[in-house]
Structure formats: structure tokens, C-alpha cells
Short mmCIF file of C-alpha atoms and ligand atoms in Angstrom, two decimals:
data_model
loop_
_atom_site.label_atom_id
_atom_site.label_comp_id
_atom_site.label_asym_id
_atom_site.label_seq_id
_atom_site.Cartn_x
_atom_site.Cartn_y
_atom_site.Cartn_z
CA ARG A 1 83.20 67.43 107.89
CA ASN A 2 81.40 68.85 104.90
CA TYR A 3 83.05 71.67 103.53
CA ARG A 4 80.13 72.03 100.94
CA SER A 5 77.24 72.78 103.24
CA ARG A 6 78.16 76.87 103.08
CA THR A 7 77.52 75.96 99.25
CA GLU A 8 74.93 73.69 99.07
CA CYS A 9 72.16 74.09 102.30
CA ARG A 10 72.50 77.75 102.39
CA GLY A 11 70.85 80.03 100.40
CA ASP A 12 72.90 82.69 101.75
CA ILE A 13 75.61 82.62 99.18
CA GLN A 14 74.44 85.21 97.18
CA ARG A 15 73.89 87.30 99.61
CA LEU A 16 78.03 86.80 101.22
CA ASN A 17 79.07 87.74 97.53
CA SER A 18 77.74 90.50 96.91
CA SER A 19 79.05 91.66 100.43
CA PHE A 20 82.90 90.85 99.25
CA LEU A 21 82.24 92.27 96.08
CA ALA A 22 80.99 95.57 98.26
CA ILE A 23 84.32 95.32 100.15
CA TYR A 24 86.72 94.73 96.87
CA GLU A 25 84.71 97.90 95.69
CA SER A 26 85.11 100.36 98.03
CA LEU A 27 89.29 99.47 98.40
CA ILE A 28 89.86 100.20 94.74
CA PRO A 29 91.85 103.24 94.37
CA PRO A 30 89.39 106.06 92.67
CA GLU A 31 91.26 107.54 89.47
CA GLU A 32 92.29 110.72 90.87
CA GLU A 33 95.29 108.91 92.56
CA LYS A 34 96.45 107.20 89.25
CA GLU A 35 96.71 110.99 87.99
CA LYS A 36 98.58 112.49 91.41
CA GLN A 37 100.90 109.19 91.61
CA LYS A 38 101.31 110.42 87.60
CA GLN A 39 102.60 113.97 89.05
CA LEU A 40 104.92 112.72 91.69
CA MET A 41 106.57 110.41 89.25
CA ALA A 42 107.07 113.50 86.57
CA LEU A 43 108.45 115.69 89.04
CA LEU A 44 111.04 112.47 90.30
CA ASP A 45 111.69 112.14 86.99
CA LYS A 46 112.47 115.49 85.96
CA HIS A 47 115.24 115.66 88.96
CA VAL A 48 116.35 112.27 88.26
CA THR A 49 117.51 113.21 84.44
CA LYS A 50 118.97 116.29 84.92
CA GLU A 51 121.33 113.91 87.38
CA TRP A 52 121.67 110.92 85.94
CA PRO A 53 120.68 111.22 81.54
CA GLY A 54 120.11 107.41 81.27
CA ALA A 55 118.13 107.04 83.77
CA LYS A 56 114.92 105.49 84.82
CA LEU A 57 112.06 105.54 86.77
CA PHE A 58 109.55 102.65 87.26
CA LEU A 59 106.46 102.39 90.06
CA TYR A 60 106.30 98.95 91.36
CA GLY A 61 104.17 97.21 93.94
CA SER A 62 101.28 97.70 94.68
CA CYS A 63 100.64 101.52 93.34
CA ALA A 64 101.47 99.01 89.66
CA ASN A 65 100.65 95.66 89.85
CA SER A 66 96.71 96.57 90.18
CA PHE A 67 96.70 94.62 93.58
CA GLY A 68 96.79 98.15 95.09
CA PHE A 69 94.21 99.66 97.54
CA ARG A 70 93.64 103.18 97.75
CA LYS A 71 95.72 105.56 99.61
CA SER A 72 98.40 103.34 99.28
CA ASP A 73 102.14 104.43 99.16
CA ILE A 74 104.06 103.91 96.03
CA ASP A 75 107.29 102.15 95.52
CA VAL A 76 109.59 103.11 92.41
CA CYS A 77 112.82 102.21 91.31
CA LEU A 78 115.15 104.28 89.51
CA ALA A 79 116.90 102.23 87.10
CA ILE A 80 120.82 103.24 85.96
CA GLY A 81 122.26 101.08 83.19
CA ASP A 82 125.77 100.60 85.40
CA ALA A 83 125.79 97.15 87.05
CA ASP A 84 128.68 98.38 89.46
CA ILE A 85 127.43 101.26 91.20
CA ASP A 86 127.34 102.14 94.60
CA LYS A 87 124.13 102.59 95.49
CA ALA A 88 124.29 103.82 98.82
CA GLU A 89 125.84 106.87 96.87
CA ILE A 90 123.26 106.76 94.34
CA LEU A 91 120.79 106.84 96.97
CA LEU A 92 122.57 109.90 99.27
CA LYS A 93 123.08 111.94 96.07
CA LEU A 94 119.37 111.44 94.99
CA ALA A 95 118.03 112.27 98.76
CA ASP A 96 120.08 115.43 98.72
CA ILE A 97 118.39 116.65 95.40
CA LEU A 98 114.81 116.10 96.47
CA LYS A 99 115.40 118.46 100.13
CA SER A 100 115.74 120.80 97.82
CA ASP A 101 112.62 121.05 96.10
CA ASN A 102 109.43 121.18 98.02
CA LEU A 103 109.74 117.11 98.97
CA GLU A 104 109.20 116.25 102.97
CA ASN A 105 110.29 113.70 104.90
CA VAL A 106 112.95 113.03 102.58
CA GLN A 107 115.35 110.43 103.96
CA ALA A 108 118.04 107.78 103.15
CA LEU A 109 118.04 104.68 104.30
CA THR A 110 120.84 103.55 102.88
CA ARG A 111 121.67 100.53 105.37
CA ALA A 112 118.33 98.56 105.46
CA ARG A 113 117.56 94.97 103.76
CA VAL A 114 116.65 97.08 100.40
CA PRO A 115 118.34 100.54 100.74
CA ILE A 116 116.01 103.83 99.57
CA VAL A 117 115.03 107.37 99.83
CA LYS A 118 111.47 107.78 101.88
CA LEU A 119 109.77 111.26 100.94
CA MET A 120 106.16 112.65 101.00
CA ASP A 121 105.08 115.16 98.47
CA PRO A 122 102.74 117.25 100.54
CA THR A 123 101.27 118.59 96.96
CA THR A 124 99.82 115.56 96.12
CA GLY A 125 99.99 113.58 99.77
CA ILE A 126 101.61 110.82 98.27
CA SER A 127 104.61 108.89 100.42
CA CYS A 128 107.04 107.52 98.39
CA ASP A 129 109.69 104.12 98.77
CA ILE A 130 112.71 105.03 96.22
CA CYS A 131 115.09 101.83 95.26
CA VAL A 132 118.10 101.53 93.16
CA ASN A 133 118.25 98.96 90.54
CA ASN A 134 115.31 96.13 91.81
CA LEU A 135 114.86 95.51 88.43
CA LEU A 136 113.50 91.64 89.34
CA ALA A 137 110.86 93.52 91.37
CA VAL A 138 109.56 94.85 88.49
CA ILE A 139 109.25 92.72 86.42
CA ASN A 140 107.39 90.82 89.39
CA THR A 141 105.51 93.63 88.74
CA LYS A 142 104.67 93.08 85.22
CA LEU A 143 104.07 89.28 85.79
CA LEU A 144 101.73 89.85 88.43
CA ARG A 145 99.66 92.98 86.87
CA ASP A 146 99.70 90.73 83.38
CA TYR A 147 98.17 88.26 85.79
CA SER A 148 95.00 89.87 86.95
CA LYS A 149 93.93 91.26 83.43
CA ILE A 150 93.13 87.51 82.46
CA ASP A 151 89.93 86.72 85.03
CA VAL A 152 88.61 89.36 87.42
CA ARG A 153 88.04 86.97 90.07
CA LEU A 154 91.93 87.21 90.71
CA ARG A 155 91.91 90.99 91.89
CA GLN A 156 89.04 90.37 93.61
CA LEU A 157 90.49 87.05 95.48
CA ALA A 158 93.20 88.95 95.90
CA PHE A 159 91.85 92.28 97.96
CA ILE A 160 89.60 90.04 100.05
CA ILE A 161 92.71 88.36 100.48
CA LYS A 162 94.65 91.47 101.80
CA HIS A 163 91.99 92.59 103.19
CA TRP A 164 91.23 89.79 105.77
CA ALA A 165 95.59 89.99 106.57
CA LYS A 166 96.08 93.47 107.34
CA SER A 167 92.85 93.01 109.17
CA ARG A 168 94.68 90.38 111.43
CA GLY A 169 98.12 91.68 111.26
CA VAL A 170 99.63 88.38 109.11
CA ASN A 171 100.98 90.52 106.45
CA GLU A 172 104.00 91.61 108.61
CA THR A 173 107.32 89.79 107.71
CA TYR A 174 108.96 91.97 110.08
CA GLN A 175 107.18 89.87 112.51
CA GLY A 176 107.30 86.73 110.62
CA THR A 177 103.71 86.90 109.04
CA LEU A 178 103.74 86.65 104.77
CA SER A 179 104.30 90.28 102.44
CA SER A 180 101.36 91.57 99.99
CA TYR A 181 103.53 90.29 97.36
CA ALA A 182 103.18 86.71 99.01
CA TYR A 183 99.77 86.54 99.48
CA VAL A 184 99.24 87.63 95.78
CA LEU A 185 101.35 84.56 94.60
CA MET A 186 99.22 82.38 97.07
CA CYS A 187 95.97 83.50 94.68
CA ILE A 188 97.38 83.58 92.24
CA HIS A 189 98.68 79.49 92.78
CA PHE A 190 95.40 78.84 94.11
CA LEU A 191 93.25 80.03 90.97
CA GLN A 192 96.03 77.66 88.69
CA MET A 193 94.85 74.65 90.43
CA ARG A 194 90.87 74.93 90.34
CA THR A 195 89.14 72.82 88.24
CA PRO A 196 88.64 73.71 85.52
CA SER A 197 91.38 76.35 86.48
CA ILE A 198 90.76 79.63 86.31
CA LEU A 199 94.19 81.05 85.24
CA PRO A 200 96.65 79.53 83.08
CA CYS A 201 100.10 79.08 83.83
CA LEU A 202 102.44 82.19 81.92
CA GLN A 203 105.24 80.74 82.37
CA GLU A 204 104.88 77.20 80.65
CA MET A 205 103.22 78.93 78.10
CA GLU A 206 105.37 79.90 74.31
CA ALA A 207 107.26 82.64 75.53
CA THR A 208 106.12 86.64 74.27
CA TYR A 209 107.87 88.39 76.93
CA LYS A 210 111.47 87.67 77.64
CA ILE A 211 114.08 89.29 78.90
CA ASN A 212 117.41 88.57 81.19
CA VAL A 213 117.77 90.58 84.93
CA ASP A 214 120.57 90.34 87.30
CA ASN A 215 121.09 86.98 85.99
CA VAL A 216 118.32 85.60 85.56
CA GLU A 217 115.82 84.30 82.25
CA CYS A 218 112.95 86.16 82.87
CA CYS A 219 110.11 85.31 79.57
CA TYR A 220 106.20 83.88 79.87
CA PHE A 221 103.98 84.58 77.70
CA ASP A 222 102.98 88.88 77.88
CA GLN A 223 99.68 88.82 75.47
CA VAL A 224 96.90 87.74 77.75
CA ASP A 225 94.51 89.31 75.77
CA LYS A 226 94.39 86.88 73.68
CA LEU A 227 93.16 84.96 77.14
CA GLU A 228 90.11 86.46 77.46
CA GLY A 229 87.54 83.84 79.07
CA PHE A 230 89.88 81.58 79.99
CA GLY A 231 88.51 80.74 83.42
CA SER A 232 85.01 80.97 82.58
CA ARG A 233 84.39 77.08 82.10
CA ASN A 234 84.45 77.76 86.16
CA GLY A 235 81.49 79.01 87.57
CA GLU A 236 82.75 79.50 90.83
CA SER A 237 81.52 82.66 92.83
CA ILE A 238 84.01 85.37 95.14
CA ALA A 239 82.20 83.85 98.26
CA GLN A 240 82.97 79.92 97.36
CA LEU A 241 86.98 81.25 96.15
CA VAL A 242 87.28 82.98 99.62
CA TRP A 243 85.74 79.99 101.43
CA ALA A 244 88.01 77.51 99.01
CA PHE A 245 91.47 79.34 100.00
CA PHE A 246 91.04 79.13 103.64
CA ASN A 247 89.98 75.00 103.15
CA TYR A 248 92.97 74.55 101.59
CA TRP A 249 95.12 76.66 104.02
CA ALA A 250 93.52 75.25 106.69
CA HIS A 251 93.31 71.99 106.16
CA SER A 252 94.50 70.61 102.59
CA HIS A 253 98.04 72.22 101.55
CA ASP A 254 100.72 69.77 102.91
CA TYR A 255 103.24 71.97 104.62
CA ALA A 256 105.73 69.36 105.26
CA ASN A 257 106.53 67.97 102.08
CA ASP A 258 104.80 71.16 99.12
CA VAL A 259 105.89 74.16 97.40
CA ILE A 260 103.59 76.62 95.71
CA SER A 261 105.03 77.48 92.52
CA ILE A 262 103.16 80.11 89.92
CA ARG A 263 105.87 79.56 87.77
CA SER A 264 104.98 75.60 87.24
CA GLY A 265 101.61 76.35 88.12
CA SER A 266 101.64 73.45 90.24
CA LEU A 267 102.48 71.74 93.77
CA VAL A 268 106.54 71.79 93.99
CA SER A 269 108.29 68.49 95.95
CA LYS A 270 110.01 70.41 99.08
CA ARG A 271 112.86 67.75 98.84
CA ALA A 272 113.28 68.58 94.93
CA LYS A 273 114.28 72.25 95.87
CA ASP A 274 116.33 71.31 99.08
CA TRP A 275 113.91 73.16 101.48
CA THR A 276 113.55 70.23 103.87
CA ARG A 277 115.65 71.64 106.46
CA ARG A 278 116.62 75.39 108.36
CA ILE A 279 119.42 76.63 106.50
CA GLY A 280 121.11 79.89 108.54
CA ASN A 281 117.52 81.26 108.94
CA ASP A 282 115.30 79.99 106.18
CA ARG A 283 112.96 77.26 107.93
CA HIS A 284 110.71 76.74 104.97
CA LEU A 285 108.05 76.09 107.04
CA ILE A 286 105.73 77.48 104.75
CA CYS A 287 107.15 77.77 101.16
CA ILE A 288 105.68 80.02 98.61
CA GLU A 289 108.45 79.84 95.51
CA ASP A 290 109.08 83.11 93.41
CA PRO A 291 108.28 83.10 89.59
CA PHE A 292 111.53 84.11 88.56
CA GLU A 293 114.33 84.09 91.63
CA VAL A 294 113.06 80.07 91.99
CA SER A 295 115.39 79.45 95.08
CA HIS A 296 113.62 82.13 97.07
CA ASP A 297 111.11 80.74 99.20
CA LEU A 298 109.23 84.04 100.23
CA GLY A 299 107.97 82.27 103.32
CA ARG A 300 111.68 82.83 104.74
CA VAL A 301 110.81 85.19 107.36
CA VAL A 302 108.04 82.35 108.74
CA ASP A 303 109.31 81.02 112.47
CA LYS A 304 108.03 78.28 114.33
CA ARG A 305 105.62 81.12 116.73
CA SER A 306 104.44 82.79 113.88
CA ILE A 307 103.59 80.04 111.76
CA ARG A 308 101.44 78.54 114.20
CA VAL A 309 99.93 82.61 114.51
CA LEU A 310 99.10 82.13 110.43
CA ARG A 311 97.67 78.51 110.39
CA GLU A 312 95.67 79.38 113.41
CA GLU A 313 94.32 82.24 111.48
CA PHE A 314 93.31 79.89 108.03
CA GLU A 315 91.55 78.11 110.52
CA ARG A 316 89.62 80.74 111.67
CA ALA A 317 89.02 81.81 108.86
CA ALA A 318 87.90 78.48 106.64
CA GLU A 319 85.57 78.50 110.53
CA ILE A 320 84.10 81.57 109.97
CA MET A 321 83.49 81.17 106.25
CA GLN A 322 81.92 77.70 106.80
CA TYR A 323 79.48 78.85 109.88
CA ASP A 324 79.04 81.81 110.89
CA PRO A 325 75.62 83.33 109.68
CA ASN A 326 77.59 86.99 108.55
CA PRO A 327 81.20 86.21 108.01
CA CYS A 328 82.14 89.39 107.03
CA VAL A 329 82.23 90.42 110.37
CA LYS A 330 84.53 88.27 112.26
CA LEU A 331 86.47 87.08 109.28
CA PHE A 332 87.61 90.99 109.37
CA GLU A 333 87.58 91.46 112.54
CA PRO A 334 90.74 93.59 113.95
CA TYR A 335 92.84 91.21 116.37
P1 ATP B 1 101.03 96.45 99.70
O1 ATP B 1 99.56 97.54 99.10
O2 ATP B 1 100.75 95.40 101.18
O3 ATP B 1 101.90 97.83 99.81
P2 ATP B 1 102.74 95.68 97.83
O4 ATP B 1 102.27 94.39 96.32
O5 ATP B 1 103.85 96.83 97.27
O6 ATP B 1 101.63 95.66 98.81
P3 ATP B 1 105.05 93.93 99.37
O7 ATP B 1 104.94 93.26 99.89
O8 ATP B 1 105.73 95.77 99.37
O9 ATP B 1 103.97 94.70 98.12
O10 ATP B 1 106.12 94.38 98.01
C1 ATP B 1 106.13 95.64 97.07
C2 ATP B 1 107.40 94.80 95.80
O11 ATP B 1 108.61 94.21 95.97
C3 ATP B 1 106.06 93.59 95.11
O12 ATP B 1 104.91 93.89 94.27
C4 ATP B 1 107.54 92.83 94.71
O13 ATP B 1 107.63 93.50 93.02
C5 ATP B 1 108.91 93.33 95.29
N1 ATP B 1 108.58 92.25 96.75
C6 ATP B 1 108.43 92.14 97.55
N2 ATP B 1 108.95 91.35 98.20
C7 ATP B 1 109.64 90.65 97.60
C8 ATP B 1 110.30 89.43 97.70
N3 ATP B 1 110.31 88.66 99.06
N4 ATP B 1 111.07 89.28 96.35
C9 ATP B 1 110.71 89.78 95.42
N5 ATP B 1 110.62 90.82 94.89
C10 ATP B 1 109.62 90.94 96.41
MG1 MG B 2 103.78 98.10 98.49
#
């Protein structure tokens, strides 16, 4: 099929761009939400530093990586210097402390894959998950945020892809589909691979930010204000990028052999990573390398059934982008 037909032969690309931008704008959190988050963080900080004077709280996840929608829950990491602490004990203590304040549904989930305290703050209406010493997540949050400052099309594309994934039910790791974090990595990689590229590979550039966390050396170029205009040689619009993104994952990606890697800004072979066969529960049916924990495949949650669901959804989306006169209706149709 000639996948350029929409762009070249149809006069509606401009209208489609406006529709995507309108969706993007409607999902951006308003300023007052940021204020409420700060208010809740200040309250949590007060309790935490009283009990653990050396501890610090960090926001991570979508509330801090710039890829969060309005009315999102917030993810908080409690950093306690000591690496040998018993996380469960800390979380139970934290839950006790917070229960005594005006917070609702305070619950310590100590047996979860990532143990947390959950709570709801009735003053701001914000729900929040607090984990302990998950510093790599804080660092990868910064990496994603830094990438988003380089070219606005990343944020626009990622919002559209996340919105699509949530509408179509393929943003559920417990059902074997991908996390929001994985989708954002897919978008970054995709924009690194455009010609000319829209994003650089920050981890291949001179490191201006270096930190060792959990024995992982995290370093990259983080002076992103110096990269303003990096992608301007590429004039692709958001509609073209959404179309090409789905087309790539529907028809071009080599699922059998390739790993996407934002760390290297290129494709890496599954063979080189020894990701060619199933080991334990890691099937490597779609391979997305974590930028810092490079032995970690974000696609590890995907199984034989859910890879079919995912690929059918990519194909459906590519088909809609190609042929539907008004793609925005069908693309985001609830599944
Ligand atoms: P949403 O808007 O759907 O809540 P989110 O950005 O908060 O999206 P999640 O997938 O819930 O995304 O993950 C929250 C954060 O936890 C991510 O931003 C990332 O920092 C970290 N994270 C999630 N999954 C992983 C993972 N498998 N490996 C490393 N870090 C992860
Ligand atoms: Mg989240």
C-alpha cells in the first residue's frame, strides 16, 4: 500500500492536525492542579521530615515527567539514605503517621511488586502512591521530562498515543499490555529515528548529569535548553507523526529481531542482548529497553495472547489513519 497517500492526496491533513492538537490541549493539566500537588507534597513533607529528618520526598511518574493528563494521581518516592532499611516497616510506620492527619483511605500495600502507601487527600482531591527508595524511577522521570523540553511534538505525540492506549484498553500491564512509561519510550525512540531526527540521543552525548543509583551509572546530557530548535529541520506535523508511528508498529517493526533503545538512539538486536528466547516469564515478544536498567525489557509483561491484541490494535490504528475520513472518532473509540 502507498502509505503516503493521505499526506499527499488528501486536503484534510490540516484539519486532522487541529483535531489532534485540540485533544492534546484538552488533556493538559491546568495550572491550579500543579498548585494542589505542591500543597499535598508540602503536607507529606512536614510529616516525613518530622519522623525521618534526613529523608526527602520526590515526585516521579506522569505528574513530574510532563506526560501526565489532568486529574491524574500522583506518584511520590520517599528517599531514605539507608539502603538496608526494611521497606515494609517504613511503609507501615508512614501509614500510621498519615492516618493521624486528615487523609483518607490510607493503606500500606507491603506485598505489591512495588510496595507503597496509598492515600487520598480530601482537601485537594488528589490520590497518591508513596514508594520507598525507588530512585531509578525518579531519574528516569527526569530523563523523560528533559526529552519533552527539546521538541513539543514529543509531548503532543505521547499524549495522543497514551490517550489512544487508554481508550483502547492497551495500557494495562496486569493484562499483558504496556505501561504509560513504555509508550513514552516508544515515542522518544520513534522521534530519534525520523529523518532528519526530531530528538537527539541524550545518553550518547557528553554527560552533564551523572549519578550512581542502585549500582547503575546514570549519565546523560541534561542541558536541554541548549538544544532548542534541534528538530526544526524536520517539518513533520503531529498528524503525520501519529500516522507514521502506528504504521511503524503495525507494518515496519521487526518484532522477531529488534529491540528499541532510546539509550543508543537506534535499534539494537535481540541477539546482542540475549533476548531471543523465553527466560522465566520474560518472553521478549516486543522489546523496549529501559534507558538505565538495560537488562530490563519493558515489554516483559507482554505474553502470547496480549502481543496479538497489541499488534491488532496497531494495525487497526494504522488503517484508520490511512483511510478513515474522520480518524479521531474511531481511533479513540472505547473498546
Ligand atoms: P499514567 O499517566 O498512566 O499514570 P505514568 O507516567 O505515571 O502514567 P506509569 O507507567 O504508571 O506511568 O509509571 C510511573 C513511573 O514509574 C514512570 O514514569 C517511571 O518513572 C516508573 N516506571 C514504571 N514502570 C517502570 C519500569 N518497568 N521500570 C522502571 N521504571 C518504571
Ligand atoms: Mg502514574
